[in-house]
PDB file of C-alpha atoms in Angstrom:
ATOM      1  CA  UNK A 997      -7.274 -18.016  13.916  1.00 95.00           C
ATOM      2  CA  UNK A 998      -8.276 -17.661  10.313  1.00 97.00           C
ATOM      3  CA  UNK A 999      -5.024 -17.888   7.428  1.00 98.00           C
ATOM      4  CA  UNK A1000      -4.564 -18.159   3.650  1.00 98.00           C
ATOM      5  CA  UNK A1001      -1.128 -18.512   2.854  1.00 98.00           C
ATOM      6  CA  UNK A1002      -0.624 -18.644  -0.770  1.00 98.00           C
ATOM      7  CA  UNK A1003       2.074 -20.174  -2.816  1.00 98.00           C
ATOM      8  CA  UNK A1004       5.452 -18.902  -3.730  1.00 98.00           C
ATOM      9  CA  UNK A1005       6.832 -16.232  -6.679  1.00 98.00           C
ATOM     10  CA  UNK A1006       7.042 -17.386  -9.803  1.00 98.00           C
ATOM     11  CA  UNK A1007       8.560 -16.468 -12.958  1.00 98.00           C
ATOM     12  CA  UNK A1008       6.945 -17.223 -16.585  1.00 98.00           C
ATOM     13  CA  UNK A1009       7.356 -16.633 -19.850  1.00 98.00           C
ATOM     14  CA  UNK A1010       5.363 -15.250 -21.862  1.00 98.00           C
ATOM     15  CA  UNK A1011       2.259 -17.232 -23.396  1.00 98.00           C
ATOM     16  CA  UNK A1012       2.666 -19.287 -20.769  1.00 98.00           C
ATOM     17  CA  UNK A1013       0.480 -20.199 -17.619  1.00 98.00           C
ATOM     18  CA  UNK A1014       0.544 -19.898 -13.867  1.00 98.00           C
ATOM     19  CA  UNK A1015      -1.548 -21.657 -10.998  1.00 98.00           C
ATOM     20  CA  UNK A1016      -1.874 -19.728  -7.489  1.00 98.00           C
ATOM     21  CA  UNK A1017      -2.820 -21.856  -4.456  1.00 98.00           C
ATOM     22  CA  UNK A1018      -4.010 -20.263  -1.537  1.00 98.00           C
ATOM     23  CA  UNK A1019      -4.641 -22.384   1.760  1.00 98.00           C
ATOM     24  CA  UNK A1020      -7.150 -21.787   4.612  1.00 98.00           C
ATOM     25  CA  UNK A1021      -7.033 -22.486   7.413  1.00 97.00           C
ATOM     26  CA  UNK A1022      -9.471 -21.323  10.684  1.00 97.00           C
ATOM     27  CA  UNK A1023     -12.513 -21.420   9.854  1.00 96.00           C
ATOM     28  CA  UNK A1024     -15.357 -23.604   7.525  1.00 96.00           C
ATOM     29  CA  UNK A1025     -13.961 -23.590   4.231  1.00 96.00           C
ATOM     30  CA  UNK A1026     -17.400 -24.645   2.637  1.00 94.00           C
ATOM     31  CA  UNK A1027     -18.935 -21.443   4.053  1.00 95.00           C
ATOM     32  CA  UNK A1028     -17.432 -18.892   2.021  1.00 95.00           C
ATOM     33  CA  UNK A1029     -16.045 -17.958  -1.308  1.00 96.00           C
ATOM     34  CA  UNK A1030     -12.783 -16.423  -1.918  1.00 97.00           C
ATOM     35  CA  UNK A1031     -11.427 -13.915  -4.320  1.00 97.00           C
ATOM     36  CA  UNK A1032      -8.408 -13.149  -6.130  1.00 98.00           C
ATOM     37  CA  UNK A1033      -7.316  -9.633  -7.104  1.00 98.00           C
ATOM     38  CA  UNK A1034      -4.257  -8.705  -8.196  1.00 98.00           C
ATOM     39  CA  UNK A1035      -1.976  -5.277  -7.956  1.00 98.00           C
ATOM     40  CA  UNK A1036       0.418  -4.187 -11.188  1.00 98.00           C
ATOM     41  CA  UNK A1037       3.812  -3.124  -9.359  1.00 97.00           C
ATOM     42  CA  UNK A1038       3.259   0.958  -8.227  1.00 95.00           C
ATOM     43  CA  UNK A1039      -0.252   0.338  -9.363  1.00 96.00           C
ATOM     44  CA  UNK A1040      -4.494  -0.097  -7.605  1.00 96.00           C
ATOM     45  CA  UNK A1041      -6.070  -3.525  -6.470  1.00 97.00           C
ATOM     46  CA  UNK A1042      -7.847  -5.061  -9.645  1.00 97.00           C
ATOM     47  CA  UNK A1043     -10.625  -7.532  -9.047  1.00 96.00           C
ATOM     48  CA  UNK A1044     -10.423 -10.784 -10.636  1.00 97.00           C
ATOM     49  CA  UNK A1045     -13.122 -12.911  -9.852  1.00 96.00           C
ATOM     50  CA  UNK A1046     -15.203 -15.087  -7.032  1.00 96.00           C
ATOM     51  CA  UNK A1047     -14.851 -19.025  -6.329  1.00 96.00           C
ATOM     52  CA  UNK A1048     -17.820 -20.443  -3.604  1.00 94.00           C
ATOM     53  CA  UNK A1049     -16.350 -22.458  -1.151  1.00 94.00           C
ATOM     54  CA  UNK A1050     -19.450 -24.086  -0.994  1.00 90.00           C
ATOM     55  CA  UNK A1051     -20.252 -25.614  -4.818  1.00 90.00           C
ATOM     56  CA  UNK A1052     -17.616 -24.457  -6.736  1.00 92.00           C
ATOM     57  CA  UNK A1053     -19.698 -21.864  -8.992  1.00 94.00           C
ATOM     58  CA  UNK A1054     -17.451 -19.093  -9.734  1.00 95.00           C
ATOM     59  CA  UNK A1055     -18.544 -15.846 -11.290  1.00 95.00           C
ATOM     60  CA  UNK A1056     -15.616 -13.757 -13.416  1.00 95.00           C
ATOM     61  CA  UNK A1057     -14.568 -10.250 -13.889  1.00 94.00           C
ATOM     62  CA  UNK A1058     -15.115  -9.902 -17.545  1.00 94.00           C
ATOM     63  CA  UNK A1059     -11.539  -8.523 -18.387  1.00 94.00           C
ATOM     64  CA  UNK A1060     -10.193 -12.357 -17.319  1.00 96.00           C
ATOM     65  CA  UNK A1061     -13.062 -14.585 -18.983  1.00 96.00           C
ATOM     66  CA  UNK A1062     -10.984 -17.201 -21.307  1.00 96.00           C
ATOM     67  CA  UNK A1063      -8.321 -16.284 -19.261  1.00 98.00           C
ATOM     68  CA  UNK A1064      -8.723 -17.843 -15.933  1.00 98.00           C
ATOM     69  CA  UNK A1065     -10.092 -20.524 -14.482  1.00 98.00           C
ATOM     70  CA  UNK A1066     -11.238 -20.731 -10.466  1.00 98.00           C
ATOM     71  CA  UNK A1067     -10.892 -24.098  -8.583  1.00 97.00           C
ATOM     72  CA  UNK A1068     -11.295 -25.656  -5.809  1.00 97.00           C
ATOM     73  CA  UNK A1069      -9.479 -28.325  -3.205  1.00 96.00           C
ATOM     74  CA  UNK A1070     -12.479 -29.027  -0.452  1.00 94.00           C
ATOM     75  CA  UNK A1071     -10.810 -31.694   1.060  1.00 95.00           C
ATOM     76  CA  UNK A1072      -7.481 -29.854   1.431  1.00 96.00           C
ATOM     77  CA  UNK A1073      -9.318 -26.323   1.905  1.00 97.00           C
ATOM     78  CA  UNK A1074      -7.299 -25.083  -0.501  1.00 98.00           C
ATOM     79  CA  UNK A1075      -8.117 -22.465  -4.151  1.00 98.00           C
ATOM     80  CA  UNK A1076      -6.384 -22.361  -7.180  1.00 98.00           C
ATOM     81  CA  UNK A1077      -6.489 -19.626  -9.579  1.00 98.00           C
ATOM     82  CA  UNK A1078      -4.703 -20.371 -12.805  1.00 98.00           C
ATOM     83  CA  UNK A1079      -3.952 -17.856 -15.678  1.00 98.00           C
ATOM     84  CA  UNK A1080      -3.535 -18.987 -19.036  1.00 98.00           C
ATOM     85  CA  UNK A1081      -2.028 -16.789 -22.152  1.00 98.00           C
ATOM     86  CA  UNK A1082       0.603 -15.184 -19.953  1.00 98.00           C
ATOM     87  CA  UNK A1083       1.442 -11.104 -21.342  1.00 98.00           C
ATOM     88  CA  UNK A1084       3.959  -8.710 -19.632  1.00 97.00           C
ATOM     89  CA  UNK A1085       0.717  -6.845 -17.762  1.00 97.00           C
ATOM     90  CA  UNK A1086       0.232 -10.017 -16.197  1.00 98.00           C
ATOM     91  CA  UNK A1087       2.911  -9.084 -14.033  1.00 98.00           C
ATOM     92  CA  UNK A1088       1.937  -8.368 -10.631  1.00 98.00           C
ATOM     93  CA  UNK A1089       1.053  -9.601  -7.160  1.00 98.00           C
ATOM     94  CA  UNK A1090      -1.767 -12.174  -6.293  1.00 98.00           C
ATOM     95  CA  UNK A1091      -3.927 -12.078  -3.704  1.00 98.00           C
ATOM     96  CA  UNK A1092      -6.453 -14.466  -2.663  1.00 98.00           C
ATOM     97  CA  UNK A1093      -9.031 -13.147   0.382  1.00 98.00           C
ATOM     98  CA  UNK A1094     -12.377 -14.923   2.176  1.00 97.00           C
ATOM     99  CA  UNK A1095     -15.421 -13.146   1.018  1.00 94.00           C
ATOM    100  CA  UNK A1096     -17.053 -12.520   4.707  1.00 93.00           C
ATOM    101  CA  UNK A1097     -21.011 -13.243   3.150  1.00 88.00           C
ATOM    102  CA  UNK A1098     -21.286 -16.971   3.579  1.00 85.00           C
ATOM    103  CA  UNK A1099     -22.113 -19.462   0.478  1.00 80.00           C
ATOM    104  CA  UNK A1100     -23.451 -17.940  -2.056  1.00 82.00           C
ATOM    105  CA  UNK A1101     -22.038 -15.111  -4.024  1.00 82.00           C
ATOM    106  CA  UNK A1102     -23.304 -11.725  -2.945  1.00 82.00           C
ATOM    107  CA  UNK A1103     -22.903  -8.287  -5.140  1.00 82.00           C
ATOM    108  CA  UNK A1104     -22.311  -6.940  -1.515  1.00 83.00           C
ATOM    109  CA  UNK A1105     -19.401  -8.917  -0.632  1.00 87.00           C
ATOM    110  CA  UNK A1106     -16.422  -7.989   1.609  1.00 93.00           C
ATOM    111  CA  UNK A1107     -12.838  -8.799   2.325  1.00 96.00           C
ATOM    112  CA  UNK A1108     -11.773  -9.758   5.803  1.00 96.00           C
ATOM    113  CA  UNK A1109      -8.941 -11.932   5.748  1.00 97.00           C
ATOM    114  CA  UNK A1110      -6.231 -11.810   2.963  1.00 98.00           C
ATOM    115  CA  UNK A1111      -3.269 -14.035   2.051  1.00 98.00           C
ATOM    116  CA  UNK A1112       0.024 -12.823   1.925  1.00 98.00           C
ATOM    117  CA  UNK A1113       0.056 -12.349  -1.769  1.00 98.00           C
ATOM    118  CA  UNK A1114       2.065 -14.096  -5.226  1.00 98.00           C
ATOM    119  CA  UNK A1115       4.337 -12.532  -7.191  1.00 98.00           C
ATOM    120  CA  UNK A1116       3.449 -13.258 -10.700  1.00 98.00           C
ATOM    121  CA  UNK A1117       6.561 -12.211 -13.138  1.00 98.00           C
ATOM    122  CA  UNK A1118       5.548 -12.442 -16.967  1.00 98.00           C
ATOM    123  CA  UNK A1119       9.258 -12.156 -18.703  1.00 97.00           C
ATOM    124  CA  UNK A1120      11.075 -13.552 -21.709  1.00 94.00           C
TER     125      UNK A1120
ATOM    126  CA  UNK B 927      -8.782   4.415 -15.368  1.00 79.00           C
ATOM    127  CA  UNK B 928     -10.542   3.131 -12.700  1.00 83.00           C
ATOM    128  CA  UNK B 929     -14.052   3.434 -12.155  1.00 87.00           C
ATOM    129  CA  UNK B 930     -14.061   5.042  -8.725  1.00 95.00           C
ATOM    130  CA  UNK B 931     -12.650   8.819  -8.520  1.00 97.00           C
ATOM    131  CA  UNK B 932     -10.147   8.608  -5.491  1.00 98.00           C
ATOM    132  CA  UNK B 933      -7.767  11.544  -5.015  1.00 97.00           C
ATOM    133  CA  UNK B 934      -4.099  10.481  -5.611  1.00 97.00           C
ATOM    134  CA  UNK B 935      -2.735  11.728  -2.062  1.00 97.00           C
ATOM    135  CA  UNK B 936      -3.281  13.157   0.971  1.00 98.00           C
ATOM    136  CA  UNK B 937      -1.550  14.617   4.257  1.00 96.00           C
ATOM    137  CA  UNK B 938      -2.267  15.575   7.078  1.00 96.00           C
ATOM    138  CA  UNK B 939      -0.482  16.495  10.777  1.00 96.00           C
ATOM    139  CA  UNK B 940      -0.826  13.921  13.262  1.00 97.00           C
ATOM    140  CA  UNK B 941      -3.019  14.024  16.017  1.00 97.00           C
ATOM    141  CA  UNK B 942      -5.231  15.754  12.812  1.00 97.00           C
ATOM    142  CA  UNK B 943      -8.569  13.777  10.990  1.00 97.00           C
ATOM    143  CA  UNK B 944      -8.107  13.867   7.322  1.00 98.00           C
ATOM    144  CA  UNK B 945     -10.848  12.341   4.504  1.00 98.00           C
ATOM    145  CA  UNK B 946     -10.966  10.808   1.655  1.00 98.00           C
ATOM    146  CA  UNK B 947     -13.227  10.835  -0.902  1.00 98.00           C
ATOM    147  CA  UNK B 948     -14.860   8.392  -3.185  1.00 98.00           C
ATOM    148  CA  UNK B 949     -16.864   9.222  -6.130  1.00 97.00           C
ATOM    149  CA  UNK B 950     -18.996   7.225  -8.306  1.00 95.00           C
ATOM    150  CA  UNK B 951     -22.170   7.038 -10.412  1.00 92.00           C
ATOM    151  CA  UNK B 952     -25.508   6.128 -10.040  1.00 88.00           C
ATOM    152  CA  UNK B 953     -24.847   2.366 -10.936  1.00 92.00           C
ATOM    153  CA  UNK B 954     -22.219   1.788  -8.296  1.00 94.00           C
ATOM    154  CA  UNK B 955     -21.676   3.677  -5.233  1.00 95.00           C
ATOM    155  CA  UNK B 956     -24.752   5.462  -5.193  1.00 94.00           C
ATOM    156  CA  UNK B 957     -26.502   1.195  -5.932  1.00 93.00           C
ATOM    157  CA  UNK B 958     -24.462  -0.975  -3.708  1.00 94.00           C
ATOM    158  CA  UNK B 959     -22.776  -0.593  -0.266  1.00 96.00           C
ATOM    159  CA  UNK B 960     -18.954   0.373  -0.056  1.00 97.00           C
ATOM    160  CA  UNK B 961     -15.892  -1.134   1.597  1.00 98.00           C
ATOM    161  CA  UNK B 962     -12.491   0.903   2.331  1.00 98.00           C
ATOM    162  CA  UNK B 963      -9.339  -1.218   2.422  1.00 98.00           C
ATOM    163  CA  UNK B 964      -5.742   0.017   4.001  1.00 98.00           C
ATOM    164  CA  UNK B 965      -2.939  -1.378   2.547  1.00 98.00           C
ATOM    165  CA  UNK B 966       0.253  -0.315   4.917  1.00 97.00           C
ATOM    166  CA  UNK B 967       3.344  -0.707   1.900  1.00 94.00           C
ATOM    167  CA  UNK B 968       4.327  -3.993   1.456  1.00 93.00           C
ATOM    168  CA  UNK B 969       1.528  -6.187   2.976  1.00 97.00           C
ATOM    169  CA  UNK B 970      -1.899  -6.725   2.124  1.00 98.00           C
ATOM    170  CA  UNK B 971      -5.202  -4.861   1.908  1.00 98.00           C
ATOM    171  CA  UNK B 972      -6.834  -4.639   5.223  1.00 98.00           C
ATOM    172  CA  UNK B 973     -10.533  -4.479   5.849  1.00 98.00           C
ATOM    173  CA  UNK B 974     -11.520  -1.136   7.544  1.00 98.00           C
ATOM    174  CA  UNK B 975     -15.068  -0.731   6.817  1.00 98.00           C
ATOM    175  CA  UNK B 976     -17.667  -2.443   5.137  1.00 97.00           C
ATOM    176  CA  UNK B 977     -21.398  -1.661   4.137  1.00 97.00           C
ATOM    177  CA  UNK B 978     -20.592   2.064   3.884  1.00 97.00           C
ATOM    178  CA  UNK B 979     -20.314   2.357   7.715  1.00 97.00           C
ATOM    179  CA  UNK B 980     -19.228  -0.628   9.900  1.00 98.00           C
ATOM    180  CA  UNK B 981     -16.202  -1.199  11.111  1.00 98.00           C
ATOM    181  CA  UNK B 982     -14.978  -5.044  11.826  1.00 96.00           C
ATOM    182  CA  UNK B 983     -14.029  -5.694  15.075  1.00 95.00           C
ATOM    183  CA  UNK B 984     -10.352  -5.085  15.494  1.00 95.00           C
ATOM    184  CA  UNK B 985     -11.066  -1.914  13.779  1.00 97.00           C
ATOM    185  CA  UNK B 986     -10.564   1.272  16.198  1.00 97.00           C
ATOM    186  CA  UNK B 987     -12.822   3.874  16.027  1.00 96.00           C
ATOM    187  CA  UNK B 988     -10.926   6.714  14.346  1.00 98.00           C
ATOM    188  CA  UNK B 989     -12.154   5.015  11.428  1.00 98.00           C
ATOM    189  CA  UNK B 990     -15.186   5.632  10.011  1.00 98.00           C
ATOM    190  CA  UNK B 991     -17.442   5.363   6.304  1.00 98.00           C
ATOM    191  CA  UNK B 992     -19.999   7.302   4.566  1.00 97.00           C
ATOM    192  CA  UNK B 993     -21.990   7.761   1.584  1.00 97.00           C
ATOM    193  CA  UNK B 994     -24.179  10.107   0.075  1.00 96.00           C
ATOM    194  CA  UNK B 995     -25.480   9.591  -3.193  1.00 95.00           C
ATOM    195  CA  UNK B 996     -22.693   8.782  -5.010  1.00 96.00           C
ATOM    196  CA  UNK B 997     -19.937   9.275  -3.113  1.00 97.00           C
ATOM    197  CA  UNK B 998     -17.918   8.064  -0.413  1.00 98.00           C
ATOM    198  CA  UNK B 999     -16.498   8.766   2.425  1.00 98.00           C
ATOM    199  CA  UNK B1000     -13.593   7.679   4.376  1.00 98.00           C
ATOM    200  CA  UNK B1001     -12.758   9.482   7.927  1.00 98.00           C
ATOM    201  CA  UNK B1002      -8.927   9.187   9.781  1.00 98.00           C
ATOM    202  CA  UNK B1003      -9.024  10.843  13.390  1.00 97.00           C
ATOM    203  CA  UNK B1004      -6.396  11.367  15.622  1.00 97.00           C
ATOM    204  CA  UNK B1005      -3.408  10.812  13.035  1.00 97.00           C
ATOM    205  CA  UNK B1006      -0.651   8.316  13.861  1.00 97.00           C
ATOM    206  CA  UNK B1007       2.042   8.130  11.992  1.00 96.00           C
ATOM    207  CA  UNK B1008       1.004   4.038  11.586  1.00 96.00           C
ATOM    208  CA  UNK B1009      -1.615   5.497   9.197  1.00 97.00           C
ATOM    209  CA  UNK B1010       0.567   5.997   6.357  1.00 97.00           C
ATOM    210  CA  UNK B1011      -1.084   4.252   3.475  1.00 98.00           C
ATOM    211  CA  UNK B1012      -2.686   3.624   0.245  1.00 98.00           C
ATOM    212  CA  UNK B1013      -6.501   3.409   0.934  1.00 98.00           C
ATOM    213  CA  UNK B1014      -8.876   2.127  -1.518  1.00 98.00           C
ATOM    214  CA  UNK B1015     -12.774   2.124  -1.557  1.00 98.00           C
ATOM    215  CA  UNK B1016     -14.597  -1.000  -3.321  1.00 97.00           C
ATOM    216  CA  UNK B1017     -18.549  -1.721  -4.255  1.00 96.00           C
ATOM    217  CA  UNK B1018     -20.043  -3.019  -7.200  1.00 94.00           C
ATOM    218  CA  UNK B1019     -20.849  -2.006 -10.513  1.00 92.00           C
ATOM    219  CA  UNK B1020     -23.124  -2.376 -13.138  1.00 89.00           C
ATOM    220  CA  UNK B1021     -21.900   0.571 -15.400  1.00 83.00           C
ATOM    221  CA  UNK B1022     -19.944  -1.757 -17.930  1.00 79.00           C
ATOM    222  CA  UNK B1023     -19.153  -4.954 -16.836  1.00 83.00           C
ATOM    223  CA  UNK B1024     -21.437  -6.391 -13.535  1.00 88.00           C
ATOM    224  CA  UNK B1025     -18.717  -6.517 -11.450  1.00 92.00           C
ATOM    225  CA  UNK B1026     -16.546  -5.141  -8.392  1.00 94.00           C
ATOM    226  CA  UNK B1027     -14.379  -2.567  -9.149  1.00 94.00           C
ATOM    227  CA  UNK B1028     -11.810  -0.465  -6.778  1.00 96.00           C
ATOM    228  CA  UNK B1029     -10.849   3.423  -7.013  1.00 97.00           C
ATOM    229  CA  UNK B1030      -7.964   4.036  -7.852  1.00 97.00           C
ATOM    230  CA  UNK B1031      -6.110   4.524  -4.122  1.00 97.00           C
ATOM    231  CA  UNK B1032      -4.959   7.574  -2.000  1.00 98.00           C
ATOM    232  CA  UNK B1033      -1.603   7.397  -0.339  1.00 98.00           C
ATOM    233  CA  UNK B1034      -1.690   9.043   2.730  1.00 98.00           C
ATOM    234  CA  UNK B1035       1.129  11.068   3.786  1.00 97.00           C
ATOM    235  CA  UNK B1036       1.142  11.679   7.710  1.00 96.00           C
ATOM    236  CA  UNK B1037       3.762  15.167   7.757  1.00 89.00           C
TER     237      UNK B1037
END
């Protein structure tokens, strides 16, 4: 069965960086892309970006451009999301999810499998 | 302010049917497929509907999706207490930045 297992909770100071990992299993990793979605406490979902499991191409929401780096390691079937210059309003649960459209970025993507979420707390 | 507008809350009795609306504009809902997600308290979202009205395997047919013009609707029939959750619509948007956007979410209460 498809599973996405994320790394554990993090506490960071403002200005620091955080990297969240997402280890996939149960499918051929390089067939599908991974998206990152975050949810601030008590708030809705926010799409951050997409990375191809096939060739590492990325598509990043404009709000996060220059501050987010998404990468993959196909040898370990893992995806990573680094967020830099953290601010208090970056405090959120960060989710990875698998795009159900194969290979390439598709504006009609949808996300059938989700990680359990990683709480990132930014506090001085 | 979310690009897609959903009612903050809806409620209905067990066994009844409820609909949740998602309002957009020509550059998002009208031009692209809509997905719907259910988020039970303290858990990750779950895909309910994709491509406007298609259900993934394992999603009961009590859940349905439709789209007309700049609005999409999620229907849930035969309400159960286990359906109490937040529901989000999602689509592609080109009005400001080309990217995927979520609605603000709707809290469903089963009375």
